[in-house]
Every structure is written in structure tokens, then in C-alpha cells.
GROMACS .gro file of C-alpha atoms in nm:
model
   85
    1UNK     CA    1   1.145   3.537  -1.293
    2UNK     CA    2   1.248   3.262  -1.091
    3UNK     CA    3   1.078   3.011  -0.943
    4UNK     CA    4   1.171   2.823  -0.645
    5UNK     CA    5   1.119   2.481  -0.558
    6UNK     CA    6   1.166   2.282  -0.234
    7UNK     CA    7   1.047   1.933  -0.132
    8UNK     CA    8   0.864   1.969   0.213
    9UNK     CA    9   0.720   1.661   0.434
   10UNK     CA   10   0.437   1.753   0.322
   11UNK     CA   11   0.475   1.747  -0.024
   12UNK     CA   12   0.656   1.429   0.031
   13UNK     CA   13   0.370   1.288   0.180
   14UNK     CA   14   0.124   1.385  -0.126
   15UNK     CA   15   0.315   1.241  -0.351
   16UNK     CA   16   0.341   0.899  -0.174
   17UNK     CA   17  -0.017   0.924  -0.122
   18UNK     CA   18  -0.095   0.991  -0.450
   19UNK     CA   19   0.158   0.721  -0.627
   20UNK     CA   20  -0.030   0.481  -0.381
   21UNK     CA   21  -0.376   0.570  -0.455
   22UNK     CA   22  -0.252   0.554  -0.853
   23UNK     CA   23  -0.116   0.197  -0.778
   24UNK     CA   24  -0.465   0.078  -0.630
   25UNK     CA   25  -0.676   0.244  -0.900
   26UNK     CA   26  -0.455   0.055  -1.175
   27UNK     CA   27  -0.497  -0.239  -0.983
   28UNK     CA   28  -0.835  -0.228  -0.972
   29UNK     CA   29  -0.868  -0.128  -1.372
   30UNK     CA   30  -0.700  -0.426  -1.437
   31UNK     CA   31  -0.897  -0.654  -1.223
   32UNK     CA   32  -1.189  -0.544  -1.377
   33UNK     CA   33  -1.056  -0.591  -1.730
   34UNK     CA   34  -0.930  -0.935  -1.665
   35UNK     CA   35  -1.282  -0.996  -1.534
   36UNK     CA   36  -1.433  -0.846  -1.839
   37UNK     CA   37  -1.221  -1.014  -2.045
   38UNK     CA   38  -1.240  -1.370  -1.885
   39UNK     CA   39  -1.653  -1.354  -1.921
   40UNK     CA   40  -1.711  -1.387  -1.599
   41UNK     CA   41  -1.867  -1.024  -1.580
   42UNK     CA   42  -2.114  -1.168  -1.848
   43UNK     CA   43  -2.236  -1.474  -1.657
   44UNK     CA   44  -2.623  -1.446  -1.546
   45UNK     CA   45  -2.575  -1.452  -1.147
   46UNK     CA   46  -2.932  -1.616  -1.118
   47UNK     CA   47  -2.792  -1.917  -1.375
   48UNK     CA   48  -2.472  -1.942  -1.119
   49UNK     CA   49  -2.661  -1.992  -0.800
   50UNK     CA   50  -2.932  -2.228  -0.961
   51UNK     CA   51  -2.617  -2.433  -1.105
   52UNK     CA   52  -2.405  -2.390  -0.780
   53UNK     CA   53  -2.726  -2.508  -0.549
   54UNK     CA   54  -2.723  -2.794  -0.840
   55UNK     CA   55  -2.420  -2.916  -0.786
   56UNK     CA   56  -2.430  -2.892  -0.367
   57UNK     CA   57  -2.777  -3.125  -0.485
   58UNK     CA   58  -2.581  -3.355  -0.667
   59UNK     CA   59  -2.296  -3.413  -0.426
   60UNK     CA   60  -2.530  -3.378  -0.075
   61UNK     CA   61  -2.741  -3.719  -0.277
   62UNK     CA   62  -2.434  -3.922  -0.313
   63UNK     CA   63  -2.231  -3.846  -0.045
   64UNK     CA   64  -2.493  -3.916   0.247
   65UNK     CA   65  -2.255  -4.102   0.465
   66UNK     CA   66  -1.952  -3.815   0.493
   67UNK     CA   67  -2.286  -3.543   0.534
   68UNK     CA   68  -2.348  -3.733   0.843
   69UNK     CA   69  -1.959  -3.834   0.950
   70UNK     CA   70  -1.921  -3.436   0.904
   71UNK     CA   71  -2.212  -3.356   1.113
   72UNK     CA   72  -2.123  -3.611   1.385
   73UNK     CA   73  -1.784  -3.403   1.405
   74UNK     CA   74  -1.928  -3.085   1.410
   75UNK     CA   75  -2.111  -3.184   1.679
   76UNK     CA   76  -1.821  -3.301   1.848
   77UNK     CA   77  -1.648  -3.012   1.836
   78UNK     CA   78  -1.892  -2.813   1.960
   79UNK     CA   79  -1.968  -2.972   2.271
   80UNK     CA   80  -1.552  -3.039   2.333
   81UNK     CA   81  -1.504  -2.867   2.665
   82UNK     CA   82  -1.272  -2.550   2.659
   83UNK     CA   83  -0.937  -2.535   2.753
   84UNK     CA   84  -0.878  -2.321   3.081
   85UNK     CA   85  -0.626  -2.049   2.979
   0.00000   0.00000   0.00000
């Protein structure tokens, strides 16, 4: 018995597909260990937001004077007339 083999476009273009889809699947696995393994996986999301909306608290009470500078330039910006293209 012999068995012949030949490498068609097609069967090119399953294995590229699969080696790619293998590359992003390891990729993944590994993003999700280093994730796992950094503890941010274990974090309580509620304790994140409370300390992130802490620490916008924090920095919106001292820095009054750039919240408004920022807001004046927003403003600005907005109401800049377009440029005619």
C-alpha cells in the first residue's frame, strides 16, 4: 500500500490558518496566566472602582484650579471654528 501525499493551496491554507489560530490561543493562555499569576484576576472589581473613584476624589479636591484651566480649554476647543477643507 502506498499512500500519496501532495501539498494543495488548500491544504496550504489550513495549515496557515491553523498555526495562526494556535499562535492566538497560546497568546491568550499566557495572558491569562500572567494575569492569574500577577493577582490581578483576584482583585474585588467593586474595591477597584470605589478606590479608583477615591483617588479621582482626592486629586479633583486639590487640583481645583487645572479642573477649571482644563475645562476653559475644552471649551475652547469646542467652539474653535472648523477649518474649510
Amino acid at each position: 500500500m502506498e499512500y500519496r501525499f501532495s501539498l494543495t493551496p488548500r491544504l496550504i491554507a489550513l495549515t496557515l490558518f491553523c498555526g495562526v489560530s494556535l499562535l492566538v490561543l497560546l497568546f491568550t493562555l499566557g495572558f491569562q496566566v500572567g494575569r492569574q499569576m500577577s493577582g490581578v484576576a483576584r482583585e474585588n472589581p467593586a474595591r477597584l472602582v470605589a478606590d479608583a473613584r477615591s483617588g479621582m476624589a482626592t486629586v479633583s479636591g486639590k487640583g481645583t484650579e487645572i479642573a477649571a484651566a482644563a475645562k476653559g480649554s475644552a471649551e475652547g476647543m469646542m467652539s474653535a471654528p472648523k477649518a474649510a477643507p
